[in-house]
Amino acid sequence: MLAGRAPPGAAACRRLLAAALAAGLRPLLCGLRPCWATARRAAGQWPSPGLRVPEAAEAERLVQQAQQLQRIRAPLRRFIACPQLARTVQRCLQGGAGPGPRPVLLECAPGPGILTRTLLNAGVRVVALESNSAFLPNLQSLENSLDGQLKVIYGDFFRLDPLVTGTVKPPAVCSDKLFETMGVAAVPWRADVPLKIFGILPQRKERNTLWRLLFALYECSSIYRYGRVELNIFISEKEYKVLTAKPGEVRAYQALTILWQVGCEIQLLHMEPWSSFVTNLKNGGRAVPKSTWLPNDHLCLVRLTPQQNLFTGGLKPTNSSTFIFMVKQCLARPKSRLTDRLNSWSLDNGGKLLRELEIPDSAETRSLYPEDYRRLFEALQNSNMFTETWFHDEVLDSIRNINL
C-alpha cells in the first residue's frame, strides 16, 4: 500500500467495479466485440465455445453411417474417435507455441469431427478439409453455429496439386486456391510458421506421400510456396524409424532418411497403438499392417518443421532436384564406397574432394551423416563438377520416372 493513501471504501470499490464492467460491456451494447475478445482472436486464441464431444461409440457409428452413404468404395481411412486421444493430440499440437499470434490449423480429413471439436474448445481456429461428402453436413452445421472459428472446405489434402492439365475436379484441390480460401498469405522462408497442418497419412500411399511432400519442400512448391508450413502427421512406426534412423542402421537408413533430416526438424510428439483408431472398413476392422524388419506396433504423431537455414548455403530450390538425385544414387548401394560412386560420375578428383571435407576414402555411403551429404553437394557445386549435361539429363529422367 502506498504511504499516505487510505484504502478505498466499499462504495469506492463498487464504483470502480461498475466502471470496469461498463468499459468491457460498452462494445457489446454498441454491437461490437469487446477489445479483449478482438485481441484474442487477432492472436489466434478464441474463447471456448463449450462444444459437446461425442464418445468413441457414437463416433464409430458416425463413421459407419458415412461409409454406408458412399456410392463407391472409399479407400482405407483412419479417424480419431476417442475423446481422450483427441485431447492428447490437441495438447501436442498446441505445445511449444510461442508468445506471438498462433497460426491457423488445417485439419485434413476430420471425419466425425472428434478432434475438430476438441481443438475448437481449446480456442484454436480450425480449417477442416474433408473429402467425404457424407461428413460435410455435420461439419458445416458446426461451422454455422460458430462465429468464424471454423471453416469447412470440400477437398482432399492427399490429392493436392495433381499433375493434370485443365480444370481440377474436386475433391482434388490446388494449393493456391486452398490458401486463398483459408486467407493464408505467403511469407519469407525464414519467417515464422504461417500454417500448421494435421493429418493421418493414408496407409496405402504412405511412402509415396512422404516423397511428394519432400519434393515440394525442396522445390518450395505446393504448400511450401507459402513458407515453412509445419506438418503434424500420424505415420506408421516403421516409417518413423526410417525418418529418424542413424548412419549404419541396416534397412532403416535410406535416402528418405537423409533428405528429411536435412530439410526438417523431426520431433516425435506421441505414439498410439493402431487399435485406438477407427477405420471406415465395413467390418470395423483395424487393418494393422505387418512389418518384417522394423517395429510397427504404433502410429507416431510426428512434427516436421522445415529448417530456417535450408537454403542459406549452396543448396537452392533451383538445384534441389540434383541434390535429391545425388543422395538417391549414393544410397542405392549403401555398402559401396563413396569414392566409387564419385568415380562412376566421372569425377577424377573425388578423392581429393573427400579429403578436403575430412571424409575417409573408405567411407561407405550408408556411414555418412545427412549433413555430410549436404556439405558434399555444396562442395561439388562450388567445384563446378556437375556441369556435365549427361548428369543433368539423368537427374531429369530420375525425377520423371519416380513413382509419386
XYZ file of C-alpha atoms in Angstrom:
404
model
C 0.000 0.000 0.000
C 1.287 3.484 -0.848
C 2.237 5.667 2.105
C -0.195 8.476 2.948
C -3.093 6.987 0.920
C -6.104 5.449 2.673
C -7.606 2.217 1.306
C -10.711 2.738 -0.819
C -14.010 2.191 0.950
C -16.757 -0.207 -0.102
C -18.601 2.494 -2.049
C -15.462 3.426 -3.963
C -14.796 -0.211 -4.806
C -18.304 -0.577 -6.189
C -17.824 2.497 -8.364
C -14.525 1.161 -9.724
C -16.092 -2.230 -10.484
C -19.060 -0.638 -12.227
C -16.712 1.479 -14.370
C -14.659 -1.559 -15.353
C -17.767 -3.533 -16.301
C -19.116 -0.639 -18.312
C -15.852 -0.356 -20.238
C -15.978 -4.048 -21.074
C -19.686 -4.125 -21.974
C -19.811 -0.881 -23.950
C -18.625 -2.513 -27.211
C -21.278 -5.206 -26.820
C -24.022 -2.621 -26.305
C -22.873 -0.887 -29.484
C -22.940 -4.132 -31.470
C -19.154 -4.515 -31.447
C -16.866 -7.158 -29.986
C -15.133 -6.140 -26.744
C -11.497 -5.218 -27.193
C -10.263 -8.214 -25.183
C -12.120 -10.651 -27.451
C -10.861 -8.894 -30.592
C -7.286 -9.022 -29.313
C -7.537 -12.743 -28.508
C -8.940 -13.564 -31.933
C -6.286 -11.474 -33.648
C -3.700 -13.574 -31.813
C -5.409 -16.796 -32.931
C -6.824 -17.511 -29.450
C -10.583 -17.945 -29.439
C -12.835 -18.352 -26.397
C -14.021 -21.898 -25.866
C -17.474 -22.492 -27.414
C -18.101 -25.342 -24.961
C -18.996 -27.904 -27.617
C -20.095 -31.413 -26.707
C -17.547 -34.026 -27.808
C -19.159 -37.392 -28.690
C -17.900 -40.542 -27.028
C -15.984 -43.172 -29.011
C -19.004 -45.412 -29.625
C -21.005 -42.543 -31.119
C -18.046 -41.521 -33.279
C -17.735 -45.082 -34.610
C -21.423 -45.046 -35.551
C -20.935 -41.781 -37.427
C -18.055 -43.307 -39.393
C -20.063 -46.407 -40.278
C -23.080 -44.315 -41.322
C -20.869 -42.199 -43.564
C -19.408 -45.341 -45.123
C -22.901 -46.674 -45.903
C -23.768 -43.439 -47.714
C -20.748 -43.769 -50.013
C -21.730 -44.741 -53.552
C -18.296 -46.088 -54.397
C -15.807 -47.996 -52.306
C -13.740 -45.497 -50.383
C -10.021 -46.014 -49.701
C -8.993 -47.086 -46.223
C -9.031 -44.167 -43.781
C -8.383 -43.886 -40.064
C -10.071 -41.479 -37.662
C -9.676 -40.294 -34.099
C -12.796 -41.416 -32.226
C -11.621 -41.455 -28.599
C -12.039 -38.084 -26.801
C -9.023 -38.842 -24.608
C -6.811 -39.355 -27.660
C -8.237 -36.165 -29.168
C -7.258 -34.204 -26.050
C -3.760 -35.713 -26.187
C -3.357 -34.687 -29.836
C -4.735 -31.223 -29.083
C -2.157 -30.697 -26.341
C 0.611 -31.920 -28.669
C -0.463 -29.538 -31.427
C -0.566 -26.574 -29.062
C 2.626 -27.482 -27.235
C 5.664 -25.273 -27.762
C 3.635 -22.335 -29.067
C 5.444 -19.015 -28.812
C 4.065 -15.741 -27.441
C 3.139 -14.387 -30.894
C -0.044 -14.917 -32.924
C -0.964 -18.560 -33.398
C -1.243 -19.784 -36.985
C -4.386 -21.364 -38.382
C -4.566 -25.153 -38.106
C -5.585 -27.085 -41.224
C -7.142 -30.415 -40.182
C -7.097 -32.939 -43.014
C -9.923 -35.494 -43.198
C -11.552 -34.700 -39.826
C -14.318 -37.271 -40.424
C -16.639 -37.403 -37.384
C -15.032 -34.247 -36.010
C -13.925 -35.503 -32.581
C -10.561 -33.752 -32.806
C -12.209 -30.762 -34.518
C -14.486 -30.108 -31.553
C -11.652 -30.653 -29.088
C -9.476 -28.104 -30.893
C -12.314 -25.589 -31.039
C -12.950 -25.975 -27.301
C -9.246 -25.235 -26.749
C -9.589 -21.920 -28.604
C -7.879 -22.993 -31.853
C -9.012 -21.587 -35.198
C -9.527 -24.602 -37.484
C -9.932 -25.125 -41.213
C -11.433 -28.576 -41.818
C -10.581 -30.074 -45.215
C -12.898 -33.049 -45.780
C -13.164 -35.177 -48.936
C -16.065 -37.436 -47.864
C -19.326 -35.619 -48.633
C -21.140 -37.753 -46.033
C -19.229 -35.992 -43.224
C -19.812 -32.481 -44.583
C -23.340 -31.758 -43.243
C -22.319 -32.196 -39.587
C -19.130 -30.175 -40.077
C -20.971 -27.394 -41.926
C -23.662 -27.271 -39.247
C -20.903 -26.834 -36.682
C -19.323 -24.116 -38.835
C -22.612 -22.183 -38.993
C -23.008 -22.305 -35.218
C -19.678 -20.568 -34.640
C -18.513 -17.039 -35.358
C -15.694 -17.660 -37.819
C -13.633 -20.009 -35.660
C -14.232 -22.956 -38.034
C -14.138 -23.057 -41.816
C -15.122 -26.203 -43.725
C -13.762 -26.888 -47.226
C -14.550 -29.805 -49.529
C -11.232 -31.258 -50.660
C -8.578 -33.923 -50.206
C -5.166 -32.856 -48.916
C -3.627 -36.073 -50.200
C -4.749 -35.173 -53.715
C -3.268 -31.695 -53.527
C -1.865 -30.174 -56.733
C -2.483 -33.162 -59.031
C -0.286 -33.453 -62.114
C -3.107 -32.893 -64.580
C -3.900 -30.331 -67.242
C -7.128 -28.379 -67.308
C -9.652 -27.963 -64.525
C -9.003 -29.788 -61.271
C -12.023 -31.862 -60.303
C -12.932 -31.962 -56.581
C -12.111 -33.396 -54.150
C -8.668 -32.803 -55.681
C -7.607 -29.251 -54.897
C -4.926 -26.750 -55.893
C -2.806 -25.274 -53.128
C -3.148 -21.695 -54.382
C -6.949 -21.929 -54.285
C -6.847 -23.619 -50.875
C -4.595 -20.974 -49.309
C -6.663 -18.183 -50.835
C -9.832 -19.666 -49.321
C -8.131 -20.034 -45.925
C -6.838 -16.465 -46.080
C -3.212 -17.548 -45.531
C -0.663 -15.383 -47.347
C 2.873 -16.310 -48.355
C 5.691 -15.231 -46.023
C 9.504 -15.243 -46.405
C 11.166 -18.604 -45.784
C 12.900 -17.506 -42.593
C 9.702 -16.071 -41.100
C 7.569 -17.848 -38.514
C 5.392 -20.823 -39.428
C 2.398 -19.476 -41.419
C 0.221 -22.598 -41.115
C 0.022 -25.832 -39.140
C -1.333 -28.962 -40.781
C -2.630 -32.082 -39.058
C -3.473 -35.352 -40.764
C -3.206 -39.135 -40.730
C -1.254 -40.363 -43.756
C -3.139 -42.885 -45.922
C -1.751 -46.349 -45.261
C -1.532 -47.485 -48.883
C 0.192 -44.314 -50.120
C 2.269 -43.500 -47.067
C 5.718 -43.741 -48.653
C 4.602 -42.012 -51.872
C 3.046 -39.179 -49.872
C 6.293 -38.664 -47.959
C 8.187 -38.424 -51.255
C 5.662 -35.988 -52.729
C 5.914 -33.728 -49.692
C 9.696 -33.993 -49.779
C 9.938 -32.832 -53.398
C 7.549 -29.952 -52.660
C 9.683 -28.956 -49.663
C 12.965 -28.798 -51.576
C 11.402 -27.091 -54.596
C 9.427 -24.612 -52.446
C 6.319 -25.629 -54.371
C 2.746 -26.522 -53.386
C 2.195 -25.761 -49.672
C 5.816 -24.635 -49.234
C 5.368 -21.732 -51.648
C 3.791 -20.007 -48.643
C 6.681 -20.509 -46.236
C 7.799 -23.061 -43.669
C 4.482 -24.872 -43.264
C 4.555 -27.182 -40.237
C 3.308 -30.754 -40.701
C 1.923 -32.688 -37.739
C 1.139 -36.117 -39.140
C 0.440 -39.608 -37.888
C 2.675 -42.048 -39.748
C 3.409 -45.716 -39.164
C 6.086 -46.572 -36.627
C 8.007 -48.249 -39.452
C 8.223 -45.022 -41.466
C 9.072 -43.038 -38.346
C 12.031 -45.367 -37.752
C 13.160 -44.662 -41.324
C 12.859 -40.877 -40.953
C 14.891 -40.845 -37.724
C 17.445 -43.579 -38.486
C 21.151 -43.090 -37.816
C 24.060 -43.831 -40.202
C 24.881 -47.515 -40.350
C 21.439 -48.753 -39.321
C 20.730 -51.550 -41.767
C 17.475 -51.212 -43.757
C 16.287 -48.139 -41.857
C 18.904 -45.610 -43.047
C 17.763 -44.625 -46.529
C 17.732 -41.708 -48.957
C 14.397 -40.651 -47.456
C 16.105 -40.502 -44.048
C 18.856 -38.159 -45.200
C 16.630 -35.841 -47.189
C 14.030 -35.370 -44.437
C 16.688 -34.850 -41.762
C 18.439 -32.204 -43.866
C 15.155 -30.490 -44.705
C 13.250 -30.567 -41.420
C 13.469 -30.704 -37.677
C 11.783 -34.003 -36.808
C 10.053 -34.262 -33.439
C 8.106 -37.221 -32.055
C 5.026 -35.872 -30.247
C 3.133 -39.053 -29.382
C 2.858 -42.800 -30.070
C -0.528 -44.525 -30.126
C -1.451 -48.189 -30.798
C -3.197 -48.861 -34.087
C -6.190 -50.214 -32.184
C -7.005 -46.738 -30.844
C -8.099 -45.532 -34.283
C -11.372 -46.212 -36.076
C -11.368 -47.239 -39.749
C -14.034 -46.917 -42.414
C -13.974 -50.662 -43.129
C -17.439 -52.216 -43.208
C -16.450 -54.967 -40.792
C -14.999 -52.421 -38.374
C -11.542 -53.993 -38.620
C -8.387 -52.086 -37.731
C -6.310 -53.304 -40.731
C -2.984 -53.200 -38.883
C -0.150 -53.553 -41.424
C 2.617 -56.052 -40.839
C 6.319 -55.301 -40.923
C 9.124 -57.851 -41.229
C 12.249 -55.847 -40.491
C 11.151 -52.841 -38.416
C 8.755 -52.451 -35.446
C 5.302 -51.267 -36.466
C 3.011 -51.513 -33.436
C 2.027 -47.844 -33.292
C 1.085 -44.786 -35.248
C 3.501 -41.956 -34.471
C 2.481 -38.297 -34.338
C 5.486 -36.539 -35.869
C 6.120 -32.824 -36.276
C 8.083 -31.851 -39.401
C 9.207 -28.221 -39.249
C 11.267 -27.006 -42.232
C 14.740 -25.746 -41.351
C 15.139 -21.979 -41.471
C 18.665 -22.348 -42.888
C 17.746 -24.930 -45.530
C 18.552 -22.570 -48.407
C 21.260 -20.408 -46.854
C 24.211 -22.280 -48.436
C 24.748 -23.706 -51.880
C 21.503 -25.689 -51.764
C 18.721 -23.815 -53.565
C 15.223 -24.708 -54.801
C 16.611 -24.456 -58.337
C 19.255 -27.180 -57.804
C 17.466 -29.245 -55.148
C 16.468 -31.953 -57.635
C 20.179 -32.568 -58.280
C 20.789 -32.913 -54.552
C 17.918 -35.400 -54.231
C 19.254 -37.409 -57.163
C 22.767 -37.468 -55.702
C 21.528 -38.821 -52.363
C 19.305 -41.414 -54.028
C 22.197 -42.620 -56.192
C 24.555 -42.886 -53.223
C 22.073 -44.862 -51.113
C 21.059 -47.154 -53.989
C 24.068 -49.261 -52.969
C 24.506 -48.481 -49.263
C 27.539 -50.766 -48.825
C 29.519 -49.220 -51.693
C 32.357 -46.789 -51.074
C 31.611 -43.148 -51.649
C 34.725 -42.753 -53.771
C 33.392 -45.427 -56.141
C 30.144 -43.510 -56.527
C 32.027 -40.308 -57.302
C 34.204 -42.120 -59.834
C 31.073 -43.519 -61.521
C 30.109 -39.886 -62.203
C 33.456 -39.326 -63.991
C 34.812 -37.188 -61.158
C 38.582 -37.711 -61.353
C 39.428 -35.717 -58.229
C 36.729 -37.188 -55.993
C 39.308 -38.488 -53.517
C 40.805 -35.030 -53.112
C 37.387 -33.560 -52.509
C 36.631 -36.096 -49.788
C 39.921 -35.349 -48.044
C 39.096 -31.637 -48.056
C 35.790 -32.496 -46.409
C 37.599 -34.784 -43.925
C 35.623 -37.808 -45.141
C 37.672 -41.060 -45.225
C 38.296 -42.546 -48.667
C 36.994 -45.878 -47.394
C 33.686 -44.437 -46.108
C 30.590 -46.343 -47.180
C 27.636 -44.355 -48.446
C 25.478 -45.553 -45.536
C 28.005 -44.303 -42.953
C 27.739 -40.592 -43.805
C 25.544 -38.280 -41.759
C 22.883 -36.195 -43.522
C 24.908 -33.004 -43.084
C 27.890 -34.744 -44.729
C 25.804 -35.203 -47.867
C 24.834 -31.577 -47.818
C 28.466 -30.499 -47.454
C 29.464 -32.859 -50.252
C 26.797 -31.460 -52.554
C 27.738 -27.844 -51.853
C 31.411 -28.659 -52.422
C 30.563 -30.282 -55.759
C 28.503 -27.236 -56.714
C 31.380 -24.885 -55.876
C 33.838 -27.010 -57.877
C 31.604 -26.994 -60.966
C 31.705 -30.797 -61.156
C 28.015 -31.030 -62.012
C 28.220 -29.177 -65.304
C 28.188 -32.317 -67.464
C 24.983 -32.452 -69.478
C 24.715 -36.238 -69.045
C 24.365 -35.766 -65.281
C 21.564 -33.246 -65.573
C 19.763 -35.402 -68.138
C 19.957 -38.351 -65.754
C 18.541 -36.195 -62.967
C 15.553 -35.213 -65.088
C 14.902 -38.807 -66.125
C 15.027 -39.853 -62.462
C 12.537 -37.175 -61.442
C 10.145 -38.026 -64.241
C 10.261 -41.760 -63.555
C 9.840 -41.640 -59.771
C 6.585 -43.227 -58.712
C 4.721 -40.481 -56.926
